[in-house]
Coordinates of C-alpha atoms in Angstrom, one line a residue:
Chain J
M1 CA 0.0 0.0 0.1
Q2 CA 2.9 2.4 0.5
P3 CA 3.4 3.4 -3.1
I4 CA -0.4 4.0 -3.4
K5 CA -0.3 6.2 -0.3
K6 CA 2.6 8.1 -1.8
C7 CA 0.8 8.5 -5.2
L8 CA -2.4 9.7 -3.4
L9 CA -0.5 12.3 -1.3
L10 CA 1.3 13.5 -4.4
A11 CA -2.1 13.7 -6.2
L12 CA -3.4 15.8 -3.3
G13 CA -0.5 18.2 -3.5
L14 CA -0.9 18.5 -7.3
S15 CA -4.6 19.1 -7.0
L16 CA -4.2 21.7 -4.3
S17 CA -1.5 23.5 -6.4
M18 CA -3.4 23.4 -9.8
S19 CA -4.5 26.9 -11.0
P20 CA -7.6 27.4 -13.1
V21 CA -5.8 27.9 -16.4
S22 CA -7.8 25.7 -18.8
A23 CA -10.8 26.7 -20.7
S24 CA -14.0 26.8 -19.0
N25 CA -16.2 23.7 -19.2
D26 CA -19.0 23.2 -16.9
R27 CA -22.2 25.1 -17.2
R28 CA -22.4 28.4 -15.4
V29 CA -25.2 28.8 -12.9
I30 CA -27.0 32.3 -13.1
E31 CA -30.1 33.6 -11.4
E32 CA -33.1 33.9 -13.8
N33 CA -33.5 37.7 -13.4
Q34 CA -29.8 38.4 -13.7
G35 CA -29.6 36.1 -16.8
K36 CA -32.6 38.0 -18.4
A37 CA -31.0 41.4 -17.6
L38 CA -27.6 40.3 -19.1
L39 CA -29.3 38.9 -22.2
I40 CA -31.3 42.1 -22.8
Y41 CA -28.1 44.1 -22.3
N42 CA -26.3 41.9 -24.8
I43 CA -29.2 42.2 -27.3
A44 CA -29.0 46.0 -27.0
K45 CA -25.3 45.8 -27.7
F46 CA -25.8 43.9 -30.9
T47 CA -28.6 46.2 -32.1
V48 CA -28.1 49.3 -34.2
W49 CA -30.4 52.2 -33.3
P50 CA -31.9 54.4 -36.0
P51 CA -30.1 57.7 -36.8
E52 CA -32.5 59.8 -34.7
M53 CA -31.1 58.2 -31.5
A54 CA -30.3 60.4 -28.5
P55 CA -26.8 62.2 -28.6
T56 CA -23.7 60.3 -27.5
D57 CA -23.3 62.2 -24.3
A58 CA -26.7 61.2 -23.0
P59 CA -27.1 58.0 -20.9
F60 CA -28.4 54.8 -22.5
I61 CA -31.6 54.0 -20.6
F62 CA -33.2 50.8 -19.9
T63 CA -36.7 51.3 -18.4
L64 CA -38.3 48.8 -16.2
W65 CA -42.1 49.4 -16.3
N66 CA -43.5 48.4 -12.9
D67 CA -41.2 45.5 -12.5
E68 CA -39.1 46.0 -9.5
A69 CA -37.7 42.5 -9.2
L70 CA -36.2 42.7 -12.7
A71 CA -35.1 46.3 -12.1
D72 CA -33.0 45.0 -9.1
A73 CA -31.3 42.6 -11.4
F74 CA -30.6 45.3 -14.0
Q75 CA -28.6 47.2 -11.3
M76 CA -25.6 45.0 -12.2
I77 CA -25.3 46.7 -15.5
E78 CA -25.9 50.3 -14.4
G79 CA -22.8 52.4 -15.2
L80 CA -21.5 50.0 -17.9
E81 CA -21.0 51.3 -21.5
T82 CA -22.9 50.4 -24.6
H83 CA -22.9 52.2 -27.9
G84 CA -20.3 54.6 -26.2
R85 CA -22.8 55.6 -23.6
K86 CA -23.2 55.0 -19.9
V87 CA -26.0 52.6 -19.1
R88 CA -28.7 53.9 -16.7
I89 CA -31.6 52.0 -15.1
N90 CA -34.9 53.8 -15.0
R91 CA -37.6 52.4 -12.7
Q92 CA -41.0 53.6 -13.9
N93 CA -43.6 52.9 -11.4
E94 CA -46.4 54.8 -13.1
D95 CA -48.8 53.5 -15.8
S96 CA -48.0 56.4 -18.2
I97 CA -46.1 55.4 -21.4
P98 CA -42.4 55.3 -20.8
V99 CA -40.6 57.5 -23.3
G100 CA -37.1 59.1 -23.4
C101 CA -35.3 55.6 -23.1
E102 CA -33.6 53.3 -25.5
V103 CA -35.0 50.0 -24.2
I104 CA -38.2 49.3 -22.4
I105 CA -39.0 46.0 -20.6
I106 CA -42.7 45.3 -20.5
P107 CA -44.2 42.9 -17.8
N108 CA -47.4 40.9 -18.4
H109 CA -49.4 43.2 -16.1
Q110 CA -48.8 46.1 -18.4
L111 CA -50.1 44.2 -21.4
Q112 CA -53.2 46.3 -21.9
L113 CA -51.4 49.6 -21.6
F114 CA -48.8 48.3 -24.0
I115 CA -51.5 47.5 -26.6
K116 CA -52.9 51.0 -26.3
A117 CA -49.4 52.5 -26.6
R118 CA -48.2 50.2 -29.2
D119 CA -48.6 52.5 -32.2
E120 CA -47.1 55.4 -30.4
L121 CA -44.1 53.4 -29.3
D122 CA -43.7 52.1 -32.9
D123 CA -42.9 55.6 -33.9
M124 CA -40.1 56.0 -31.3
P125 CA -36.6 54.6 -31.5
I126 CA -37.4 52.3 -28.4
L127 CA -36.7 48.6 -28.5
T128 CA -39.5 46.9 -26.8
V129 CA -38.6 43.8 -24.8
T130 CA -40.6 41.4 -22.8
T131 CA -40.3 38.2 -20.8
E132 CA -44.0 37.2 -21.4
P133 CA -45.2 35.4 -24.6
N134 CA -48.5 37.3 -24.4
V135 CA -46.8 40.7 -24.7
F136 CA -44.6 39.4 -27.5
E137 CA -47.7 38.1 -29.4
A138 CA -49.2 41.6 -28.9
G139 CA -46.2 43.2 -30.7
A140 CA -43.1 43.5 -28.4
M141 CA -40.0 43.2 -30.5
V142 CA -37.9 40.8 -28.4
L143 CA -39.0 38.0 -26.1
I144 CA -36.7 36.6 -23.5
E145 CA -37.6 33.2 -22.0
V146 CA -36.2 30.4 -20.0
V147 CA -36.6 27.0 -21.7
D148 CA -35.3 23.8 -20.2
D149 CA -33.3 25.9 -17.7
R150 CA -31.6 27.8 -20.4
L151 CA -32.1 31.4 -21.7
S152 CA -33.5 31.8 -25.1
F153 CA -34.9 34.8 -27.1
S154 CA -37.2 35.4 -30.1
V155 CA -37.2 38.4 -32.3
N156 CA -40.2 39.9 -34.1
L157 CA -38.0 41.2 -36.9
G158 CA -40.8 42.8 -38.9
A159 CA -41.5 45.1 -35.8
V160 CA -37.8 45.7 -35.3
K161 CA -37.2 46.8 -38.9
A162 CA -40.4 48.8 -39.0
S163 CA -39.0 51.0 -36.2
G164 CA -35.6 51.5 -38.0
F165 CA -33.5 49.1 -35.9
E166 CA -31.0 46.6 -37.3
I167 CA -30.1 43.5 -35.3
S168 CA -26.8 41.8 -36.0
G169 CA -27.0 38.6 -38.0
N170 CA -24.6 37.0 -35.5
L171 CA -27.1 37.7 -32.8
L172 CA -30.1 36.5 -34.8
R173 CA -28.6 33.0 -35.5
H174 CA -28.8 32.4 -31.7
A175 CA -32.5 33.2 -31.6
K176 CA -35.0 30.5 -30.9
E177 CA -37.5 32.1 -33.3
V178 CA -37.4 34.9 -35.8
N179 CA -40.7 36.3 -36.9
L180 CA -40.6 38.1 -40.3
Chain Y
M1 CA 16.4 10.6 18.8
I2 CA 13.1 11.9 17.3
R3 CA 14.2 10.9 13.8
V4 CA 14.8 7.3 14.9
V5 CA 11.3 7.1 16.2
L6 CA 9.7 8.7 13.1
R7 CA 11.6 6.4 10.8
H8 CA 9.5 3.5 12.2
E9 CA 6.3 5.3 11.9
P10 CA 3.9 4.9 8.9
L11 CA 4.4 7.2 6.0
Q12 CA 1.3 9.2 6.5
R13 CA 2.0 9.9 10.1
R14 CA 5.5 11.1 9.2
I15 CA 4.3 13.4 6.5
L16 CA 1.5 14.7 8.9
S17 CA 4.1 15.3 11.6
Y18 CA 6.2 17.4 9.2
L19 CA 3.1 19.3 7.9
L20 CA 1.4 19.9 11.2
P21 CA 2.6 20.7 14.7
I22 CA 2.0 17.7 17.0
D23 CA -0.6 19.7 19.1
I24 CA -2.7 20.1 15.9
V25 CA -2.7 16.3 15.4
R26 CA -3.8 15.8 19.0
H27 CA -6.6 18.2 18.6
I28 CA -7.6 17.3 15.1
K29 CA -11.3 17.2 15.7
Y30 CA -11.4 20.9 16.6
Y31 CA -9.3 21.7 13.5
L32 CA -11.7 19.7 11.4
L33 CA -14.6 21.9 12.7
S34 CA -12.4 25.0 12.1
Y35 CA -11.7 23.8 8.5
F36 CA -15.5 23.5 8.1
Y37 CA -16.1 27.0 9.2
L38 CA -13.3 28.2 7.2
A39 CA -14.7 26.6 4.1
M40 CA -18.1 28.1 4.9
G41 CA -16.3 31.5 4.9
L42 CA -15.2 30.8 1.4
C43 CA -18.7 31.7 0.4
A44 CA -17.7 35.4 0.1
F45 CA -14.6 34.4 -2.0
G46 CA -16.7 32.3 -4.4
Q47 CA -19.1 35.1 -5.3
T48 CA -18.6 36.3 -8.9
P49 CA -18.5 40.1 -8.8
P50 CA -21.3 41.7 -10.9
V51 CA -18.8 43.3 -13.3
D52 CA -17.4 39.8 -14.1
L53 CA -20.9 38.5 -14.7
A54 CA -21.6 41.6 -17.0
N55 CA -18.6 40.6 -19.1
I56 CA -19.9 37.1 -19.8
S57 CA -20.0 36.2 -23.4
L58 CA -23.3 35.8 -25.2
G59 CA -22.4 32.0 -25.9
D60 CA -21.8 31.4 -22.2
L61 CA -25.0 33.3 -21.2
L62 CA -27.1 31.3 -23.5
N63 CA -25.5 28.0 -22.3
A64 CA -25.7 28.9 -18.6
K65 CA -28.0 26.9 -16.3
I66 CA -30.7 29.3 -15.1
I67 CA -32.1 29.0 -11.6
R68 CA -35.1 30.5 -10.1
S69 CA -34.6 34.1 -8.8
H70 CA -35.6 33.8 -5.2
S71 CA -35.7 37.5 -4.7
N72 CA -38.9 37.6 -6.6
Q73 CA -40.2 34.1 -5.9
A74 CA -43.3 35.4 -4.2
A75 CA -44.1 37.3 -7.5
H76 CA -43.7 34.2 -9.6
V77 CA -45.9 32.2 -7.3
A78 CA -48.4 35.0 -7.5
I79 CA -48.4 34.9 -11.2
V80 CA -48.5 31.2 -11.4
E81 CA -51.4 30.9 -9.0
G82 CA -53.4 32.9 -11.3
R83 CA -53.1 30.4 -14.1
E84 CA -55.2 27.2 -13.8
G85 CA -53.5 23.9 -14.6
V86 CA -49.9 25.3 -14.5
P87 CA -47.7 23.5 -12.0
E88 CA -45.9 25.8 -9.6
G89 CA -42.7 27.2 -10.8
N90 CA -42.1 28.5 -14.3
L91 CA -38.7 26.8 -14.9
D92 CA -38.4 23.3 -16.3
W93 CA -36.1 21.2 -14.1
K94 CA -35.5 17.7 -13.6
R95 CA -37.4 16.5 -10.5
F96 CA -36.4 12.9 -10.2
H97 CA -32.9 12.0 -9.1
F98 CA -31.5 8.4 -8.7
S99 CA -28.1 7.2 -7.6
L100 CA -26.6 3.8 -7.5
S101 CA -23.4 3.5 -5.5
Y102 CA -21.0 0.7 -4.8
I103 CA -18.8 1.3 -1.8
D104 CA -15.9 -1.0 -0.8
V105 CA -13.9 -0.6 2.6
K106 CA -11.1 -2.8 3.8
F107 CA -9.8 -2.9 7.3
D108 CA -6.4 -4.5 7.8
G109 CA -4.3 -4.2 10.9
Y110 CA -4.9 -2.8 14.4
K111 CA -4.4 0.5 16.2
K112 CA -4.4 1.6 19.7
G113 CA -4.5 5.4 19.8
T114 CA -2.3 6.4 16.9
S115 CA 0.1 3.3 17.4
D116 CA 0.0 0.4 15.0
L117 CA -0.3 -3.1 16.5
S118 CA 0.4 -6.3 14.7
V119 CA -2.0 -9.3 14.7
D120 CA 0.6 -11.0 17.1
N121 CA 0.3 -8.0 19.5
V122 CA -3.5 -8.7 19.7
L123 CA -3.7 -12.4 19.5
W124 CA -3.5 -14.2 22.9
S125 CA -1.8 -17.5 22.2
G126 CA -3.8 -19.6 24.5
P127 CA -3.4 -21.0 28.1
T128 CA -0.6 -23.4 27.2
S129 CA 1.6 -20.7 25.7
G130 CA 2.4 -19.1 29.0
E131 CA 1.3 -15.6 27.6
A132 CA -0.7 -13.6 30.1
R133 CA -4.2 -12.8 29.1
T134 CA -5.0 -9.1 29.5
D135 CA -7.8 -6.7 28.4
E136 CA -5.8 -6.1 25.2
N137 CA -5.2 -9.5 23.9
F138 CA -7.7 -12.0 22.7
P139 CA -8.1 -15.6 21.7
V140 CA -10.0 -14.5 18.5
V141 CA -8.6 -11.8 16.1
P142 CA -10.3 -10.5 13.0
T143 CA -7.4 -9.9 10.6
K144 CA -9.1 -8.4 7.6
I145 CA -12.5 -7.0 7.3
Y146 CA -14.1 -6.3 3.9
Q147 CA -17.3 -4.2 3.9
Q148 CA -19.2 -3.7 0.7
A149 CA -22.4 -1.9 0.1
I150 CA -24.8 -1.2 -2.8
Q151 CA -26.9 1.8 -2.1
L152 CA -29.9 2.8 -4.2
K153 CA -31.0 6.3 -3.5
G154 CA -34.0 8.2 -5.0
A155 CA -34.9 11.8 -4.6
Y156 CA -37.9 13.9 -5.8
D157 CA -37.9 17.6 -5.8
I158 CA -41.2 18.9 -4.5
S159 CA -40.2 22.4 -5.5
E160 CA -36.9 24.0 -6.4
Q161 CA -36.2 24.3 -2.7
Y162 CA -37.5 21.1 -1.1
S163 CA -36.7 17.5 -1.9
L164 CA -37.7 14.2 -0.5
S165 CA -35.3 11.2 -0.6
L166 CA -35.1 7.6 0.2
S167 CA -32.0 5.5 0.5
I168 CA -31.9 1.6 0.6
P169 CA -28.5 -0.1 1.3
Y170 CA -27.6 -3.7 0.6
I171 CA -24.6 -4.8 2.6
Q172 CA -22.1 -7.6 2.5
Q173 CA -19.4 -8.0 5.1
E174 CA -16.6 -10.6 5.3
T175 CA -14.2 -11.1 8.1
E176 CA -11.1 -13.2 8.1
H177 CA -9.9 -14.4 11.5
V178 CA -7.1 -16.1 13.3
S179 CA -7.6 -17.7 16.7
S180 CA -5.9 -19.7 19.4
V181 CA -9.1 -21.9 19.8
P182 CA -8.5 -25.5 18.7
G183 CA -10.3 -26.2 15.3
F184 CA -10.6 -22.4 14.5
D185 CA -6.9 -21.4 13.5
D186 CA -8.3 -19.4 10.8
F187 CA -11.9 -19.0 9.7
T188 CA -14.0 -16.5 7.8
I189 CA -17.5 -15.2 8.5
I190 CA -19.9 -13.5 6.1
S191 CA -23.1 -11.6 6.7
E192 CA -25.2 -9.9 4.1
G193 CA -28.6 -8.3 3.7
F194 CA -30.4 -5.0 3.5
G195 CA -29.2 -2.3 5.9
D196 CA -31.0 0.5 7.5
I197 CA -33.3 2.4 5.2
E198 CA -33.1 6.2 5.4
A199 CA -35.7 8.9 4.5
G200 CA -34.8 12.5 4.3
V201 CA -36.1 15.9 3.5
S202 CA -33.8 18.6 2.0
W203 CA -34.0 22.4 1.8
L204 CA -31.8 24.1 -0.8
H205 CA -30.9 27.8 -0.6
W206 CA -29.1 29.7 -3.2
F207 CA -27.2 32.7 -1.8
N208 CA -26.5 33.7 -5.4
Q209 CA -25.5 32.1 -8.6
N210 CA -22.4 30.6 -7.2
N211 CA -23.1 29.7 -3.6
S212 CA -25.7 27.3 -2.2
L213 CA -26.6 25.7 1.1
L214 CA -28.3 22.3 1.3
V215 CA -29.8 21.4 4.7
N216 CA -30.9 17.8 5.1
L217 CA -32.7 15.9 7.9
G218 CA -32.7 12.2 7.6
L219 CA -34.2 9.5 9.7
S220 CA -32.8 6.0 9.5
F221 CA -35.2 3.2 10.3
P222 CA -33.8 0.0 12.0
T223 CA -34.6 -2.2 9.1
G224 CA -31.1 -3.8 9.0
S225 CA -30.7 -7.0 11.0
I226 CA -28.9 -7.0 14.3
D227 CA -29.4 -10.7 14.8
E228 CA -26.9 -12.0 12.2
K229 CA -25.4 -15.3 13.2
G230 CA -22.5 -17.5 12.1
R231 CA -20.2 -20.3 13.1
T232 CA -17.6 -18.9 15.6
P233 CA -15.3 -20.5 18.1
R234 CA -17.9 -19.8 20.9
D235 CA -19.8 -22.9 19.6
A236 CA -18.4 -25.1 17.0
N237 CA -21.7 -27.0 16.6
Q238 CA -24.1 -24.1 15.9
D239 CA -24.3 -20.6 14.7
T240 CA -24.2 -18.0 17.3
Q241 CA -24.7 -14.2 17.5
L242 CA -22.0 -12.3 15.5
P243 CA -20.2 -9.3 16.9
Y244 CA -21.3 -5.7 16.3
T245 CA -19.2 -5.3 13.2
M246 CA -21.0 -8.1 11.4
Q247 CA -24.5 -6.8 12.0
L248 CA -26.3 -5.0 9.1
G249 CA -28.1 -2.3 11.1
S250 CA -28.0 -0.2 14.2
G251 CA -31.2 -1.4 15.6
T252 CA -32.2 2.1 16.5
Y253 CA -33.9 5.0 14.9
D254 CA -31.1 7.4 14.0
I255 CA -31.5 11.1 13.3
K256 CA -29.1 12.2 10.4
P257 CA -29.0 16.0 10.0
S258 CA -26.5 17.4 7.5
I259 CA -25.6 20.7 6.0
I260 CA -23.7 21.0 2.7
Y261 CA -22.3 24.3 1.4
T262 CA -21.3 24.4 -2.2
G263 CA -19.5 27.1 -4.0
R264 CA -18.1 27.9 -7.4
A265 CA -15.3 30.0 -8.8
G266 CA -14.4 29.8 -12.4
D267 CA -13.6 26.2 -13.2
W268 CA -13.5 25.3 -9.5
T269 CA -16.3 23.9 -7.5
Y270 CA -15.7 23.5 -3.7
G271 CA -17.6 22.8 -0.5
A272 CA -17.9 21.7 3.0
N273 CA -20.3 19.1 4.6
L274 CA -21.2 18.4 8.1
N275 CA -23.0 15.2 8.6
L276 CA -24.1 13.8 12.0
T277 CA -25.6 10.4 12.9
L278 CA -27.4 10.7 16.3
R279 CA -28.6 7.4 17.7
T280 CA -31.8 7.3 19.8
G281 CA -32.6 4.9 22.6
K282 CA -31.3 1.3 22.7
N283 CA -32.0 -1.5 20.4
S284 CA -33.6 -4.9 21.2
R285 CA -30.1 -6.2 22.1
D286 CA -29.6 -3.5 24.8
Y287 CA -26.9 -1.5 23.1
R288 CA -26.6 1.6 21.1
L289 CA -23.9 2.3 18.5
G290 CA -22.0 5.5 18.9
N291 CA -22.9 8.8 17.3
V292 CA -20.9 9.7 14.3
Y293 CA -19.8 13.3 13.5
Q294 CA -18.4 13.8 10.0
A295 CA -16.9 16.9 8.3
D296 CA -15.7 17.2 4.7
I297 CA -14.0 19.8 2.7
W298 CA -13.6 19.2 -1.0
T299 CA -12.9 20.8 -4.3
R300 CA -13.5 19.6 -7.9
Y301 CA -11.8 21.0 -11.0
A302 CA -13.4 21.1 -14.5
L303 CA -10.3 19.8 -16.3
A304 CA -12.4 19.1 -19.4
D305 CA -16.1 19.2 -20.1
W306 CA -16.2 15.4 -19.6
V307 CA -14.0 14.8 -16.6
Q308 CA -13.6 16.5 -13.2
P309 CA -11.0 15.4 -10.7
S310 CA -11.6 16.1 -7.1
I311 CA -10.0 15.9 -3.8
R312 CA -11.8 15.5 -0.4
I313 CA -10.7 15.5 3.0
N314 CA -13.0 13.7 5.4
G315 CA -12.8 13.8 9.1
I316 CA -14.7 11.4 11.2
I317 CA -15.3 11.3 15.0
W318 CA -17.4 8.4 16.4
D319 CA -18.3 7.3 19.9
C320 CA -17.9 4.0 21.4
I321 CA -20.9 1.6 22.0
S322 CA -23.3 2.2 25.0
G323 CA -24.6 -0.9 26.6
Q324 CA -23.6 -4.4 25.5
D325 CA -24.9 -7.5 23.6
D326 CA -24.5 -10.1 26.3
E327 CA -24.9 -12.9 23.8
I328 CA -21.4 -12.2 22.4
T329 CA -19.6 -12.3 25.7
V330 CA -18.2 -15.3 27.5
P331 CA -18.2 -16.1 31.3
G332 CA -15.0 -15.4 33.3
P333 CA -12.7 -12.5 34.1
F334 CA -12.2 -11.7 30.4
P335 CA -15.7 -11.5 29.0
Y336 CA -14.7 -10.5 25.4
P337 CA -13.3 -13.1 23.2
A338 CA -12.4 -10.6 20.4
A339 CA -11.7 -6.9 20.4
V340 CA -14.9 -6.4 18.2
T341 CA -17.0 -7.8 21.0
N342 CA -15.9 -5.2 23.5
P343 CA -18.2 -2.1 23.2
K344 CA -15.5 0.1 24.7
L345 CA -13.2 -0.8 21.9
F346 CA -15.1 1.3 19.3
G347 CA -14.9 4.9 18.5
G348 CA -12.1 7.2 17.6
T349 CA -11.1 9.9 15.3
K350 CA -9.8 9.5 11.7
C351 CA -9.1 11.7 8.7
L352 CA -9.1 10.4 5.2
A353 CA -7.8 11.8 1.9
L354 CA -9.9 10.8 -1.1
F355 CA -9.2 11.3 -4.6
G356 CA -12.1 11.2 -7.3
L357 CA -13.0 11.5 -10.9
R358 CA -16.3 12.5 -12.2
F359 CA -17.2 11.6 -15.8
R360 CA -20.1 13.2 -17.6
D361 CA -21.5 13.5 -21.1
P362 CA -21.8 17.3 -21.6
E363 CA -24.4 17.0 -24.2
G364 CA -27.5 15.1 -25.1
W365 CA -29.9 13.4 -22.8
L366 CA -27.1 12.3 -20.5
E367 CA -26.2 15.9 -19.7
D368 CA -27.3 15.6 -16.1
T369 CA -26.0 12.1 -15.6
F370 CA -22.5 11.4 -14.2
L371 CA -20.3 8.6 -13.0
E372 CA -18.1 9.2 -10.0
V373 CA -15.2 7.2 -8.9
E374 CA -13.5 7.9 -5.6
A375 CA -10.7 6.2 -3.6
G376 CA -8.9 7.1 -0.5
L377 CA -7.2 6.0 2.7
P378 CA -6.7 7.4 6.2
I379 CA -4.0 9.9 6.8
Y380 CA -4.6 10.0 10.4
E381 CA -6.3 7.6 12.8
R382 CA -6.6 7.6 16.6
L383 CA -8.7 4.6 17.7
N384 CA -10.0 3.5 21.1
G385 CA -8.1 0.2 20.6
P386 CA -7.0 -2.3 20.0
Q387 CA -9.4 -1.7 17.1
P388 CA -9.2 -2.9 13.4
S389 CA -7.7 0.0 11.3
E390 CA -9.0 1.1 7.9
D391 CA -6.8 0.3 5.1
W392 CA -8.5 1.9 2.1
R393 CA -11.9 2.7 0.7
F394 CA -13.3 2.8 -2.8
S395 CA -16.6 3.9 -4.3
V396 CA -18.3 4.3 -7.7
S397 CA -21.6 6.1 -8.2
L398 CA -23.9 6.6 -11.1
V399 CA -26.2 9.6 -10.6
L400 CA -29.2 10.2 -13.0
S401 CA -31.7 13.0 -13.2
F402 CA -34.8 13.3 -15.2

């Protein structure tokens, strides 16, 4: 047994001295809301806004419309940069239509208000994103979902193009569904 | 002088004495608990800073395993309750988990305290040899003990936080003996059958995406036999009650609480476990096995997406037996024919180093299935002896989720 014991102790020493240098392998674990916030942030990075976008010194605003839990998760990206602008998180806790932002995240309980405001929003350079299939079917541009414990997204490309946005082809090939 | 003494000691003790001051070795149980708390403290180290998470690539993000956000669980439940026919929880996860494990442990040699004893030290050579009989030598000496168990465990997730589990062990034990009893120079005893079935309930809490705590409360039922019999030198003509080590269960209801902390930092996963086995009452043979207190610290490294080596340090403290099975004693001034029949010669402290490999298929329907092989041996033992000493242990487990 002595050689085996020596080998085991050597293996112990080696294992403890190993540094994490190799490529990552196992799946990373992420909380649902954090994952959704990060995916929306990434989609915004891969989207080109129409020319009438706000000036470059203005903040890049994500508006969370009466969704405090998701807004909390968005705090992690506050202050980061996208399209050369600082990200700001706007919590809108009123039922009025959020304007003056680049991305609006619409929860299920704002569906009726969204339907009423849809035409008005279509005329603005605002990317409409939701985590609810009902809202996506009602005309939101991007749907974020969790399917089989993985994040996925679908894009209503017709609505996206109608509002003057362009979404990178590299991003679209990861989409679960692209509605033309 | 010290060097001469150390040269005759086992390798692991020599290495340990170089690595640790002797006081640490003497108080290893307190240090094991300290290690546990230290590992719990790694929780903070394991958190991925938000900036790090914000820099995650799109590919990694879409491949990540998404867990329920507990911060807004109430909101989720409220939404779900408003829909008829939709099960609680809006994430699809695998609720059934099964594991099949094979465990093999070999005991060889004896120890009293931390000192090794040979079989000759423990064997009393008989009345004609002129050797004095004492409390530390015996006419019957188990030389090698092999314990094998197959354990089937099933668990069902009631929700993402609570699980129920049931564990059924099947045990086979084989002990080789030498003795100074005429006609029993060397003999082997085997016992086998189902052990104590254990039911448990678990609560899982995620501190964040990298750190979790699993609290489990188990109850072990006395389904394993404590009436195993075999042919021993006590009676050459009929089977008689076997010693404690050859029984398949404890004979008591045992409470088994455990706490498991798991953390993750990059390709490293690490954790600490604290498992207790607390016996209640006495069994039908008027004894109670000792309580068992176990602590582990471990780490696993994702060397490739299909293989993860691991190292685990397992510390165990267990008590001696309370009460006595009178059927395995003999009349006279020395009632214990073998060390394993003396309830006071149980219990001790030991520390094992275990090396493991986890294999998994990173894709396809076997994604949540893995095969784990682990082998190890004691690096420190202090036994209430003379008591059989562990030589090595090996286990292989297949874990399935669906």
